[in-house]
Short mmCIF file of C-alpha atoms and ligand atoms in Angstrom, two decimals:
data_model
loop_
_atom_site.label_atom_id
_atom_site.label_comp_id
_atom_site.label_asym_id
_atom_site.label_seq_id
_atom_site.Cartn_x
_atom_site.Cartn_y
_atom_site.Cartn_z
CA UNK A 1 -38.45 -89.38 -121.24
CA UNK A 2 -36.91 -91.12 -118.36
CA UNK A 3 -35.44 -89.34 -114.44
CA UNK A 4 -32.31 -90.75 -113.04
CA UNK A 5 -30.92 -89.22 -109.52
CA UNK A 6 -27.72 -89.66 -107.42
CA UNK A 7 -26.84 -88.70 -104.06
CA UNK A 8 -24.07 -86.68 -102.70
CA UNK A 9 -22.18 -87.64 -99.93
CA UNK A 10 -20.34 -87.27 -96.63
CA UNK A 11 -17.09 -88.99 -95.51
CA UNK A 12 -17.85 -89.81 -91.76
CA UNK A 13 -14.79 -91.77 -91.01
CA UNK A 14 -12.01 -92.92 -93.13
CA UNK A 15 -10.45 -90.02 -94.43
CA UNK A 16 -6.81 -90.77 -96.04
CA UNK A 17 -7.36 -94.38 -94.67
CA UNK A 18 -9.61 -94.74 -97.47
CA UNK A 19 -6.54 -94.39 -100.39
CA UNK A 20 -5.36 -97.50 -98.98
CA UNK A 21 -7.28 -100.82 -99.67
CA UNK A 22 -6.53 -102.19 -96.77
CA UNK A 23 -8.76 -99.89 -94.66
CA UNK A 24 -12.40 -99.74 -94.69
CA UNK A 25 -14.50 -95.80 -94.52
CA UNK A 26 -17.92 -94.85 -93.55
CA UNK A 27 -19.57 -92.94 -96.22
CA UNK A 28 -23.14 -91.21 -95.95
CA UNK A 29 -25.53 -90.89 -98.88
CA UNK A 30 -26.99 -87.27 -98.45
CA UNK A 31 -30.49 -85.69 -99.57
CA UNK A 32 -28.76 -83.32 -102.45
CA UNK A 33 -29.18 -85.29 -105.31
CA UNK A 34 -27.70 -84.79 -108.98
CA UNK A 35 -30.87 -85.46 -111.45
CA UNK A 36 -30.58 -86.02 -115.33
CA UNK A 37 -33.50 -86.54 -117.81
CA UNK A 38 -33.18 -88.48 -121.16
CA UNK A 39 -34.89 -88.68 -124.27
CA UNK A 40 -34.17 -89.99 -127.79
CA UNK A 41 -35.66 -87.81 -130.36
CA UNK A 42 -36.48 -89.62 -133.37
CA UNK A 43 -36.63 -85.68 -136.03
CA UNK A 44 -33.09 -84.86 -134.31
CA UNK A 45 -29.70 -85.66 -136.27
CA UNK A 46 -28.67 -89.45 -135.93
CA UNK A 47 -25.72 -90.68 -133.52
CA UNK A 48 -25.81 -86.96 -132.04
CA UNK A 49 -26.29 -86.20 -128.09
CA UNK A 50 -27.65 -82.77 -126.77
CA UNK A 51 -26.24 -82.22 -123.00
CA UNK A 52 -27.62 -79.26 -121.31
CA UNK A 53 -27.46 -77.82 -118.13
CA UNK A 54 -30.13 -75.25 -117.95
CA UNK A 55 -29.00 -73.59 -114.18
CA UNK A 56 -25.06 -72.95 -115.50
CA UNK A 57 -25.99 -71.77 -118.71
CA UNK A 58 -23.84 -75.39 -120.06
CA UNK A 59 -24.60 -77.16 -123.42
CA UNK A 60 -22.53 -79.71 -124.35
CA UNK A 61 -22.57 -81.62 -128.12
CA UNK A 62 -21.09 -84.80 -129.47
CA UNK A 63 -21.73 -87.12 -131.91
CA UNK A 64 -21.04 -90.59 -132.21
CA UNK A 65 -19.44 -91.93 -135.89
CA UNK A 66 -17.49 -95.72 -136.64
CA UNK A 67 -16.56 -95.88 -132.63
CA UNK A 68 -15.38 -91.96 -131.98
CA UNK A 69 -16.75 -89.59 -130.25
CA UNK A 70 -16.42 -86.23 -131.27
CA UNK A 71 -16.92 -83.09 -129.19
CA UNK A 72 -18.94 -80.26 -130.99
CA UNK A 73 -17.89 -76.29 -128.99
CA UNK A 74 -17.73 -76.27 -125.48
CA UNK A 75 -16.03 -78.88 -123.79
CA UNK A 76 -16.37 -80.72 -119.79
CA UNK A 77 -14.21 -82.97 -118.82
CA UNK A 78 -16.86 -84.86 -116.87
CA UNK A 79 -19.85 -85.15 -119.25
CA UNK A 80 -17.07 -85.72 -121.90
CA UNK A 81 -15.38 -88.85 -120.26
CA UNK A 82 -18.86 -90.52 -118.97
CA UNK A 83 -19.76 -90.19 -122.51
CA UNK A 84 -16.71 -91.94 -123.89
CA UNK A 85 -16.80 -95.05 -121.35
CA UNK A 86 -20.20 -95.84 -122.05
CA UNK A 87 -19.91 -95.93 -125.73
CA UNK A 88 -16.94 -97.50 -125.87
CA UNK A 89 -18.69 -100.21 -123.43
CA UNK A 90 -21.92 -100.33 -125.48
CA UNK A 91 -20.49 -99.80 -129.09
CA UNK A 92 -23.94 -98.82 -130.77
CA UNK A 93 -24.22 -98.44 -134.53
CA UNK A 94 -27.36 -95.90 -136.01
CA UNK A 95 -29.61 -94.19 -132.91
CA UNK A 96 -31.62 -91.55 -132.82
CA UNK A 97 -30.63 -88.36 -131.57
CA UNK A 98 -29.82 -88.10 -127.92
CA UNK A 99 -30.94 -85.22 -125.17
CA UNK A 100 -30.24 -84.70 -121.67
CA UNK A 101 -30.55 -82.53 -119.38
CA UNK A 102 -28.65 -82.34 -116.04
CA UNK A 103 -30.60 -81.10 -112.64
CA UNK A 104 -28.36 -80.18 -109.41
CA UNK A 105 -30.07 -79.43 -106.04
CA UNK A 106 -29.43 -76.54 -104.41
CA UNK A 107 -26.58 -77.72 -101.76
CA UNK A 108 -23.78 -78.85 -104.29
CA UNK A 109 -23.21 -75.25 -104.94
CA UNK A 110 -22.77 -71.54 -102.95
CA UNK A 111 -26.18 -70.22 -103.32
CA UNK A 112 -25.41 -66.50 -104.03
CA UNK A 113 -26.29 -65.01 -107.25
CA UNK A 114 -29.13 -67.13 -107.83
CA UNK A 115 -32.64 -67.50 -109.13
CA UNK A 116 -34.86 -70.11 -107.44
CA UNK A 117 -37.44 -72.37 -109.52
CA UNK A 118 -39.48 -75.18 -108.73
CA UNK A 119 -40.47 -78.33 -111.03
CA UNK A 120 -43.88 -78.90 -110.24
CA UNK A 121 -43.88 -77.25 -106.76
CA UNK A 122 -41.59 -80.29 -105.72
CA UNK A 123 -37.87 -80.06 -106.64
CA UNK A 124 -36.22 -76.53 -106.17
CA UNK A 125 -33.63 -75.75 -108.36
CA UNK A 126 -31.23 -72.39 -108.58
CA UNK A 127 -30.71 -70.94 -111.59
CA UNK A 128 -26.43 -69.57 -111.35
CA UNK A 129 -25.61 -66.53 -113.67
CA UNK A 130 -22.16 -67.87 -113.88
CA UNK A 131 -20.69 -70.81 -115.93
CA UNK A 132 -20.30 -73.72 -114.05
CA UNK A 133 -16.57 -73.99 -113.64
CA UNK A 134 -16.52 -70.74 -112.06
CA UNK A 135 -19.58 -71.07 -109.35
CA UNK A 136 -17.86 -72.52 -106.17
CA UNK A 137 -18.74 -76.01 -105.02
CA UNK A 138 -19.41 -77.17 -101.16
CA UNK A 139 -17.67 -80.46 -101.48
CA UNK A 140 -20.43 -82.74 -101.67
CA UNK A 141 -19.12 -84.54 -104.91
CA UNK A 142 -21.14 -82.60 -107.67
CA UNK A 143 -18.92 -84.20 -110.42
CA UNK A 144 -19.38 -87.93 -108.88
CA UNK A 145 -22.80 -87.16 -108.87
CA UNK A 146 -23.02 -86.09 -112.74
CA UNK A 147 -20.71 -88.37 -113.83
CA UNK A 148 -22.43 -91.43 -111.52
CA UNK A 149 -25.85 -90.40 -112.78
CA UNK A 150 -25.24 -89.76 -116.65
CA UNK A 151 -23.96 -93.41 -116.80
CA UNK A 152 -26.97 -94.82 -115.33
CA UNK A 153 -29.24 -92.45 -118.27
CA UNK A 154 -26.99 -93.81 -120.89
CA UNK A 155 -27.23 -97.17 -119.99
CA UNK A 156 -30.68 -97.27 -118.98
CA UNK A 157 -31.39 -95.39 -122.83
CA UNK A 158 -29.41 -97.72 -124.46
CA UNK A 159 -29.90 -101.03 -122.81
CA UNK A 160 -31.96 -102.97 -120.01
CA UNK A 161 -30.81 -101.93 -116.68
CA UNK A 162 -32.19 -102.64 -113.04
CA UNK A 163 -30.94 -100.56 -110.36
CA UNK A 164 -31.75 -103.55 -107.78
CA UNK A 165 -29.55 -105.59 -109.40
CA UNK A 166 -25.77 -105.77 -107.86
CA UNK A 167 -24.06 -107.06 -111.34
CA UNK A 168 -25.71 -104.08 -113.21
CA UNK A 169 -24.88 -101.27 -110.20
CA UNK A 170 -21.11 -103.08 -110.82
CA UNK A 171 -21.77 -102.02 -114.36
CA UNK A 172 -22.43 -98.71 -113.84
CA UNK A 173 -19.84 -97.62 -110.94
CA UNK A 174 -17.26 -99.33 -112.60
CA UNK A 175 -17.64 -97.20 -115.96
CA UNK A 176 -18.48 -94.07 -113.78
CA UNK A 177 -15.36 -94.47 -111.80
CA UNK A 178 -13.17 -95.10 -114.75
CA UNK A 179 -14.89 -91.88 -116.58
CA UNK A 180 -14.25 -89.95 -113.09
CA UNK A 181 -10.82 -90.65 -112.89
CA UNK A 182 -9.90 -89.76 -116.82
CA UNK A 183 -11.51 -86.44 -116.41
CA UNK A 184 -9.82 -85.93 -112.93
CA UNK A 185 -6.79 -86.80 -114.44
CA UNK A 186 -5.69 -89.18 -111.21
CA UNK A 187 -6.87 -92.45 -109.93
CA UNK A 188 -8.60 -90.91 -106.19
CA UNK A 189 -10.04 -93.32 -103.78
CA UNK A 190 -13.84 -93.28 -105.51
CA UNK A 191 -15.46 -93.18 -102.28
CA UNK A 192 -17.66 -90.34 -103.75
CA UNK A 193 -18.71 -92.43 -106.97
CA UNK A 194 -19.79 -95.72 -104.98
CA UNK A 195 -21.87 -93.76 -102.64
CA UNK A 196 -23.45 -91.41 -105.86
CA UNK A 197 -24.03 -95.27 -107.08
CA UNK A 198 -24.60 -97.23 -103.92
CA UNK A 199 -25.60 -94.92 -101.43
CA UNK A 200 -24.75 -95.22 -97.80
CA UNK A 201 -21.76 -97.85 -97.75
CA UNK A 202 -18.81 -99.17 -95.58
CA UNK A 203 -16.31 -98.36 -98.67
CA UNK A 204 -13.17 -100.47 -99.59
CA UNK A 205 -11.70 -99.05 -102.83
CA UNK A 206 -10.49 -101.12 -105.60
CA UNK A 207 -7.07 -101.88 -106.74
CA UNK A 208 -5.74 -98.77 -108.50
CA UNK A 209 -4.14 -100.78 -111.27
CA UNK A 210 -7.45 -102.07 -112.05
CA UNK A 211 -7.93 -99.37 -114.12
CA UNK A 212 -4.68 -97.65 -114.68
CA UNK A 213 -4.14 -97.42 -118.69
CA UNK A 214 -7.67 -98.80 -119.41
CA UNK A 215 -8.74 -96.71 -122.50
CA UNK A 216 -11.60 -96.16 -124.28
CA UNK A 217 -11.64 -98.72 -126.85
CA UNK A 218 -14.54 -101.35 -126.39
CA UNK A 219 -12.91 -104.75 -126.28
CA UNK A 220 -10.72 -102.99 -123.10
CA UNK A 221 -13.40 -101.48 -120.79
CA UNK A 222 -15.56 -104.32 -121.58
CA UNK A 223 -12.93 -106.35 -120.10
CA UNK A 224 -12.52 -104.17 -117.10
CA UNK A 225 -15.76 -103.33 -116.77
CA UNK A 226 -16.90 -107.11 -116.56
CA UNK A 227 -14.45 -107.73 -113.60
CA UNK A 228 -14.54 -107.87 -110.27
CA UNK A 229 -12.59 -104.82 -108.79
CA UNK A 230 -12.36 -106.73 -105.33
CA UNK A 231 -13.90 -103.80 -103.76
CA UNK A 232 -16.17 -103.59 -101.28
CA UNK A 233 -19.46 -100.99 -100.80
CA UNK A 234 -21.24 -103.18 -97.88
CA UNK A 235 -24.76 -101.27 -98.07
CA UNK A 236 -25.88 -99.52 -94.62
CA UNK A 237 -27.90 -96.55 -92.99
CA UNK A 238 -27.96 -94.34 -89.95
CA UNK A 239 -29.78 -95.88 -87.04
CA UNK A 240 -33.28 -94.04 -87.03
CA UNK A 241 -34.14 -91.28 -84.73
CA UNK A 242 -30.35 -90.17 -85.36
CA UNK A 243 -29.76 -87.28 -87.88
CA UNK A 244 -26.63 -86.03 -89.85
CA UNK A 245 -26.15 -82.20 -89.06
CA UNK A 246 -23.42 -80.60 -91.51
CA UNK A 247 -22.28 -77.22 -91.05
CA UNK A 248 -20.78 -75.46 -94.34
CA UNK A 249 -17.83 -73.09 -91.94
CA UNK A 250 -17.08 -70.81 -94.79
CA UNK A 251 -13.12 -71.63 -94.94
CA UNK A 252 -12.61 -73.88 -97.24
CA UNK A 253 -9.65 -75.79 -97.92
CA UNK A 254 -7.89 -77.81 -100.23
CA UNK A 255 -8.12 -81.26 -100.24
CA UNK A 256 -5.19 -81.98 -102.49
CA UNK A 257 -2.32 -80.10 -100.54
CA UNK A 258 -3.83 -81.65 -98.04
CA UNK A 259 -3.26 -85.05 -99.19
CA UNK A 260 -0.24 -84.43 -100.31
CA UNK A 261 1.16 -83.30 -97.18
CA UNK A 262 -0.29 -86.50 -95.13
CA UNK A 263 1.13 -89.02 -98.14
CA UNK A 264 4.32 -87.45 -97.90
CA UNK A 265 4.32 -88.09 -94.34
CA UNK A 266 3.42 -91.77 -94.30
CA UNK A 267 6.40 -91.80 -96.85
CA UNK A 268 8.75 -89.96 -94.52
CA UNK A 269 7.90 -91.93 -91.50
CA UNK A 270 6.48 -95.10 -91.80
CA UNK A 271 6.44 -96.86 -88.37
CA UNK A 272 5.53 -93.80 -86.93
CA UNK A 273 2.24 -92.89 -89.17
CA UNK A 274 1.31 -97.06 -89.06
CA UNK A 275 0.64 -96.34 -85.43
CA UNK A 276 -1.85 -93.62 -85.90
CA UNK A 277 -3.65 -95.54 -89.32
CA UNK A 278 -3.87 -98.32 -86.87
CA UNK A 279 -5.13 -96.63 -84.08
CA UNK A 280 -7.76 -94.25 -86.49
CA UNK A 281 -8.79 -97.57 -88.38
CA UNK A 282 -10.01 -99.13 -84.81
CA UNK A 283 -11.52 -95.63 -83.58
CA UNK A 284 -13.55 -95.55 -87.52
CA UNK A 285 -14.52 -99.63 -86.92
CA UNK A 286 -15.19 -99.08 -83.56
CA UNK A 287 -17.74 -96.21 -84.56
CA UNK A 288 -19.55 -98.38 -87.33
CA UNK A 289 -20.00 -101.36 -84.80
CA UNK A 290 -21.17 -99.29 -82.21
CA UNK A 291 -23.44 -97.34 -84.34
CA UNK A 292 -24.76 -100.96 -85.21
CA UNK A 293 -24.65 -101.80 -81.32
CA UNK A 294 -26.85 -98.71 -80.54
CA UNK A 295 -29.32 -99.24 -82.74
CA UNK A 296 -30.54 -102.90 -82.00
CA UNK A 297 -30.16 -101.89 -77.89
CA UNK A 298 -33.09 -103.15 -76.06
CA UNK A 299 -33.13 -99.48 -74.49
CA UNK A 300 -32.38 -97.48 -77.56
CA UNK A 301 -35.70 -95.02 -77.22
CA UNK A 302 -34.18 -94.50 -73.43
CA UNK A 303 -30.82 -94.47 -74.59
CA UNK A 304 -31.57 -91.65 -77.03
CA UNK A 305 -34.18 -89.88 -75.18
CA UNK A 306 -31.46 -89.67 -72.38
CA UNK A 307 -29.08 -87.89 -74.87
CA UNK A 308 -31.39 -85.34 -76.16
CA UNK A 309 -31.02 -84.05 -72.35
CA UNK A 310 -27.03 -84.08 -72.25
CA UNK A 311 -24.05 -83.30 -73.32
CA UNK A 312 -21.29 -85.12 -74.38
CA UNK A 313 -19.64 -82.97 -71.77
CA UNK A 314 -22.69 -83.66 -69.38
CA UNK A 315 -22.31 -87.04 -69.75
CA UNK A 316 -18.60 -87.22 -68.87
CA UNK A 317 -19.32 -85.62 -65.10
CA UNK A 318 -22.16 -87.46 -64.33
CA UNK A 319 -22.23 -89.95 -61.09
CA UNK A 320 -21.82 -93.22 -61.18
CA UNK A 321 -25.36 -94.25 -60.37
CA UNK A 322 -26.64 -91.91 -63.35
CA UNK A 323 -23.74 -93.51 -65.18
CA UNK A 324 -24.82 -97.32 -64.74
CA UNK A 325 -28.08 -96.78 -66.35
CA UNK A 326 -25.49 -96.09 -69.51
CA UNK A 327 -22.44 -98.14 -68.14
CA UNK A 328 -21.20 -100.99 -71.27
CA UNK A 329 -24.00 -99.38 -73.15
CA UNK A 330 -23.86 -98.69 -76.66
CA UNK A 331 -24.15 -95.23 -76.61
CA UNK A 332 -20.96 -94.06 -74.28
CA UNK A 333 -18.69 -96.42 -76.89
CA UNK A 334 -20.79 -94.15 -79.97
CA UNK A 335 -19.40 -91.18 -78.00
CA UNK A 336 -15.84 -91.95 -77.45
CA UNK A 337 -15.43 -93.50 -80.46
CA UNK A 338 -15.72 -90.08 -82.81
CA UNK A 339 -13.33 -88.51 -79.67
CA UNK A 340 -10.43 -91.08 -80.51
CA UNK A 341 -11.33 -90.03 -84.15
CA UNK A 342 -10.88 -86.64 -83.81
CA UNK A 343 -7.93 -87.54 -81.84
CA UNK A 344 -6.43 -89.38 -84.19
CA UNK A 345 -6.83 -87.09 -87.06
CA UNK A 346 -5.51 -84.04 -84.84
CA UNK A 347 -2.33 -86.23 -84.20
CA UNK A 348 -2.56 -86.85 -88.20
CA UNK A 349 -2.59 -83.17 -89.14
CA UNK A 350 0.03 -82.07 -86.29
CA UNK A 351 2.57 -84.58 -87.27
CA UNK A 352 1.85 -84.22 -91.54
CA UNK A 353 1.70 -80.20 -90.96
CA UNK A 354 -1.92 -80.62 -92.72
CA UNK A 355 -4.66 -78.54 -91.15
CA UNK A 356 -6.90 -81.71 -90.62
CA UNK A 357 -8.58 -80.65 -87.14
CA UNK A 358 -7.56 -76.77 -87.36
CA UNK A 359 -7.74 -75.14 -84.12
CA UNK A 360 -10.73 -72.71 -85.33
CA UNK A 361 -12.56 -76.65 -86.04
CA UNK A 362 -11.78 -77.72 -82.43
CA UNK A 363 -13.08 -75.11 -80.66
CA UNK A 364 -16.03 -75.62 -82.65
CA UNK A 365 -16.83 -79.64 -81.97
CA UNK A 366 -15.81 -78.95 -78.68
CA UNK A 367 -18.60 -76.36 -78.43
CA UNK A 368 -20.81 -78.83 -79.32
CA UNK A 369 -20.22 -81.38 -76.79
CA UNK A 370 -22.09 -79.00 -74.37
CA UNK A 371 -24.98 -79.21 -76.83
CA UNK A 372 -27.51 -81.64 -75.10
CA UNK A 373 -28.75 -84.00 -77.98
CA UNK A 374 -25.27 -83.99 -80.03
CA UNK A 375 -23.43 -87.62 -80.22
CA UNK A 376 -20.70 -86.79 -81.71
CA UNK A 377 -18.97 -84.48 -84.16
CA UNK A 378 -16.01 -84.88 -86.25
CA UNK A 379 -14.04 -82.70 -89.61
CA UNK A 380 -15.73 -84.80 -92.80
CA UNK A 381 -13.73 -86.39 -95.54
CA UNK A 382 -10.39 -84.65 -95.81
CA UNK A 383 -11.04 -81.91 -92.77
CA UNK A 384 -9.72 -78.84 -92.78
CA UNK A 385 -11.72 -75.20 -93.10
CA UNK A 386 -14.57 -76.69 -95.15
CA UNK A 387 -17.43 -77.86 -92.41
CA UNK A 388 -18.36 -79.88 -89.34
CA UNK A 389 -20.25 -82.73 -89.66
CA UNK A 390 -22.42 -84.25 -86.15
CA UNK A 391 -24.92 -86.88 -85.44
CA UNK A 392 -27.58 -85.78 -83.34
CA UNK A 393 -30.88 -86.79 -81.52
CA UNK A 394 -33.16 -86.14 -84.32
CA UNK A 395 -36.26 -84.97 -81.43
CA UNK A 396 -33.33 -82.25 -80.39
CA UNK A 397 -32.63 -80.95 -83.27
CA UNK A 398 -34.92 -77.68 -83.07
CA UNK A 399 -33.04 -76.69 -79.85
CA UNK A 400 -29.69 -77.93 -81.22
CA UNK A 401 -29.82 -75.40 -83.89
CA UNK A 402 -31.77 -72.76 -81.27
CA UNK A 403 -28.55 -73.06 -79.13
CA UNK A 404 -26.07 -72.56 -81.40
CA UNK A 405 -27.80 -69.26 -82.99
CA UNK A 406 -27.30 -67.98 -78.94
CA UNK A 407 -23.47 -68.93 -79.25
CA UNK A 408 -21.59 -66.54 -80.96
CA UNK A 409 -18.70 -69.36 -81.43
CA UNK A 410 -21.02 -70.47 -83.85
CA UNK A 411 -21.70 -67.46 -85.98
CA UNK A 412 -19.49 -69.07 -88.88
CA UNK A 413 -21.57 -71.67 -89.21
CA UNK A 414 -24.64 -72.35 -91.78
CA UNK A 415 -26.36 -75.29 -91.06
CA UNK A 416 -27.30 -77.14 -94.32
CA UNK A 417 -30.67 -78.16 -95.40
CA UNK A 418 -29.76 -81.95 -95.54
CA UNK A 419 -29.96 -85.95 -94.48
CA UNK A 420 -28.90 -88.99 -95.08
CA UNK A 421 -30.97 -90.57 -98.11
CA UNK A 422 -29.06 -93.66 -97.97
CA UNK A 423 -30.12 -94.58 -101.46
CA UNK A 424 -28.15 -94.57 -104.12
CA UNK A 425 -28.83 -94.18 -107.84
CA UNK A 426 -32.10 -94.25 -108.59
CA UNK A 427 -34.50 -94.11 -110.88
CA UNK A 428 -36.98 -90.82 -110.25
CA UNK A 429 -40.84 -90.01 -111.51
CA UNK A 430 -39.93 -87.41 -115.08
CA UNK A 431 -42.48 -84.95 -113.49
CA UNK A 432 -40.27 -84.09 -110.79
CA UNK A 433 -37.91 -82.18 -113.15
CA UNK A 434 -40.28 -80.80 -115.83
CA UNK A 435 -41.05 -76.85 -115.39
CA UNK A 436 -44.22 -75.37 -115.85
CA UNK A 437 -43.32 -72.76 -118.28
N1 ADP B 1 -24.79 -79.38 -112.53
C1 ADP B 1 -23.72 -79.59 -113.31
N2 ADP B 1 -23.80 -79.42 -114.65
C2 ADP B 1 -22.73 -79.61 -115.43
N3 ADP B 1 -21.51 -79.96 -114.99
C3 ADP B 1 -21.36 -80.13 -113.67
C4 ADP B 1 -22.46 -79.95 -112.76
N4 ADP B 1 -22.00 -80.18 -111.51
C5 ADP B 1 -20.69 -80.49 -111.63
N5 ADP B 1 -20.29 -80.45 -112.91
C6 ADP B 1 -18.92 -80.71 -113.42
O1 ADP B 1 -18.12 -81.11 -112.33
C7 ADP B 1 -17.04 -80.16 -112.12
C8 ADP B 1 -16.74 -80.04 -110.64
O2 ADP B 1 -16.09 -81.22 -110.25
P1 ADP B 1 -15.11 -81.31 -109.01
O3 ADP B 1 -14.09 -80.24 -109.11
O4 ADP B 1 -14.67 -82.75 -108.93
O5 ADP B 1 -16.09 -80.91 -107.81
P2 ADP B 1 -16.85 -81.77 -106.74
O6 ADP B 1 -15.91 -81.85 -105.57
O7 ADP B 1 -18.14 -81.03 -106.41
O8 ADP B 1 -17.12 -83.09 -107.37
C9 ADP B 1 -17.56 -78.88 -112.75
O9 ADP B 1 -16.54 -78.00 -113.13
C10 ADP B 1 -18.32 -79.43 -113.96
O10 ADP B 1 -17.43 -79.77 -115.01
C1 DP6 B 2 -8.67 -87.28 -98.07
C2 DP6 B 2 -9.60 -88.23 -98.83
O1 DP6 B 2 -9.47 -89.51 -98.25
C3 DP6 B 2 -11.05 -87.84 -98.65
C4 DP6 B 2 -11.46 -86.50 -99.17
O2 DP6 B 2 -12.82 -86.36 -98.90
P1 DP6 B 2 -13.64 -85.00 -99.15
O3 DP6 B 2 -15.07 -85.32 -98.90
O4 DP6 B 2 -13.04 -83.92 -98.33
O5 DP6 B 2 -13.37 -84.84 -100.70
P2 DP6 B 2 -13.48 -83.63 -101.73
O6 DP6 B 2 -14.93 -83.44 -101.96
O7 DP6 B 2 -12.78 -84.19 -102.93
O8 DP6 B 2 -12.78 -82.46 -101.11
C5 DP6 B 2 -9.20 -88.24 -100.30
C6 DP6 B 2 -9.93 -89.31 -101.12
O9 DP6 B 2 -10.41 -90.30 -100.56
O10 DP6 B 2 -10.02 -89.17 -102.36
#
């Protein structure tokens, strides 16, 4: 038996700028990581694959006969699909019988209604007493996840595969993004998929006609599989000493009106919306860079040391003698770069009539720029109701998270049990998802 993992994810900057190739996004791998396990089983029946997923209750058959793959009962969309690019890709003629078994952490789902078990006191899992499609999800890309991590098990059963290799990581985000977009029925911007497979990245999506009409049928996908999409996941990590803080708000929202409404805009007006991708795509860069700058200061301990004792808001009144210790540094361009973010994407969401930077979500970041040890805050991937999502002094964080249990303006908020892992698929030791029965 072999362990495969991928991470979930976090859109820092780029959202709806990311649709278009011609704009780059900041995307961070998170702890939360979708597992699978995969064993052939030699007494099973031939060309036939057991998927189950023990904490929804899910089991999933097919079988594999002269190049079709046949579903057996229950059907998803997601295991389905992956299951169908990868044999169409690989083409195999007798194997043994197939089983898999799919692990999710705790965060990709709404925890209520739920058993907790651990694999040998190291993984915690929750066991759901509803089916799958009906538990609500958190938006951390549960399907890119499965989808991204089920094509690594596949490949890695069926052929040779190093995950430290960039032609076979190609291999297998190409076929998971071509399997994610058949079961989503639409062509999205795969930032989710390269970050399950490459982990923390400065994302540039491929050319949707890449893979539009590309069907299952092995000469095909081998084709487009073997190509190069042109895209660009340029591998990279939060400076350390800096941590992600996500808040799940409890609104929700959803992120295809959402995108509808800011498309329809760039549609209506053109020159007008140019100005503001222009303007977000140089706030986004101008985060990265600086991010970049911050970290390889000579001062950087100082620098962040300093911030764990201000605010953002702090910051901005201080006097100029306090100031020059910070003046051209690093750190101030960190902070204003995620405000002309968030004022970009409120100018975004006033002019579409999509709830990007909803008022409820200002008040919010703007509470926490009186938080000493916050950076910078900003509405993740599409925005709306969903969460907040701030860097912070990693040294602050206990008080960070004592403060805003004092502020009422926070009582909305749960602050998830996560971090960047900015590694992306990965092979994982088989104990930690075996159960002591
Ligand atoms: N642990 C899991 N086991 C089986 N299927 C899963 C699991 N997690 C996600 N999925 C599949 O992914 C679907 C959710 O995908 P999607 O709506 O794209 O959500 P997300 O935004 O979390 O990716 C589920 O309905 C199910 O088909
Ligand atoms: C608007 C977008 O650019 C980003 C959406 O990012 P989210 O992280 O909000 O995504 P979901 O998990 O699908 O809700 C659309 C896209 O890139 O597909």
């Amino acid at each position: 038996m072999r362990a495969f993992s991928a991470p979930s994810k976090a859109l820092l900057a780029g959202g709806y700028l990311v649709l278009d190739a011609n704009y780059s996004s900041f995307v961070i791998a998170l702890s939360p990581r979708m597992g699978a396990t995969i064993n052939s089983n030699p007494n099973g029946p031939t060309n036939t694959i057991f998927v189950q997923s023990p904490q929804f209750k899910g089991k999933w058959s097919y079988t594999y006969k002269d190049g079709v793959l046949s579903s057996l009962g229950k059907r998803n969309p997601f295991i389905e699909s992956t299951m169908e690019a990868v044999f169409a890709f690989l083409s195999p003629s007798t194997f043994h019988c197939i089983n898999i078994t799919i692990y999710s952490d705790p965060e990709y789902h709404s925890q209520e209604n739920t058993i907790t078990r651990f694999s040998n006191n190291r993984r915690k899992f929750l066991f759901h007493e509803k089916d799958i499609s009906k538990v609500p999800k958190t938006g951390l890309g549960s399907s890119a996840g499965l989808v991204t991590v089920l094509t690594t098990a596949l490949l890695a059963d069926f052929s040779k595969i190093d995950l430290e290799s960039k032609t076979d990581l190609r291999t297998i985000h190409n076929l998971a993004q071509i399997a994610h977009c058949k079961a989503q029925g639409k062509i999205g911007s795969g930032f989710d998929v390269a970050s399950a497979t490459f982990g923390s990245i400065v994302y540039r999506r491929f050319d949707p006609m890449q893979i539009d009409g590309v069907a299952f049928e092995q000469r095909q996908i081998k084709d487009v599989v073997l190509q190069d999409w042109k895209m660009v996941a340029e591998k990279c990590a939060l400076p350390e000493g800096i941590k992600l803080l996500m808040g799940d708000v409890m609104g929700g929202s959803e992120t295809p009106k959402l995108v509808s409404k800011v498309l329809q805009w760039r549609r209506d007006r053109p020159e007008e919306s140019l100005g503001v991708w222009k303007k977000l795509d140089e706030a986004n860069m101008s985060l990265i860079e600086n991010l970049n700058e911050l970290a390889i200061s000579s001062n950087y301990t100082d620098l962040l040391h300093f911030m764990s004792l201000h605010s953002v808001n702090s910051i901005a009144k201080l006097d100029h003698t306090s100031k020059d210790f910070l003046k051209s540094k690093p750190l101030l361009n960190v902070i204003s770069s995620f405000q002309h973010i968030r004022k970009q994407l409120r100018i975004m969401g006033e002019k579409s009539g999509a709830d990007i930077e909803p008022r409820s979500q200002t008040e919010l970041l703007n509470e926490c720029s009186d938080i000493p040890g916050v950076i910078g805050g900003v509405v993740p991937g599409a925005g709306g109701f969903d969460a907040i999502c701030l860097l912070v002094v990693r040294s602050a964080i206990d008080d960070i998270i004592q403060t805003t249990k004092k502020n009422p303006a926070f009582d909305s908020v749960t602050w998830l049990d996560l971090e960047e892992e900015s590694e992306g698929v990965q092979e994982e030791n088989v104990q930690s998802y075996l159960f002591a029965e």
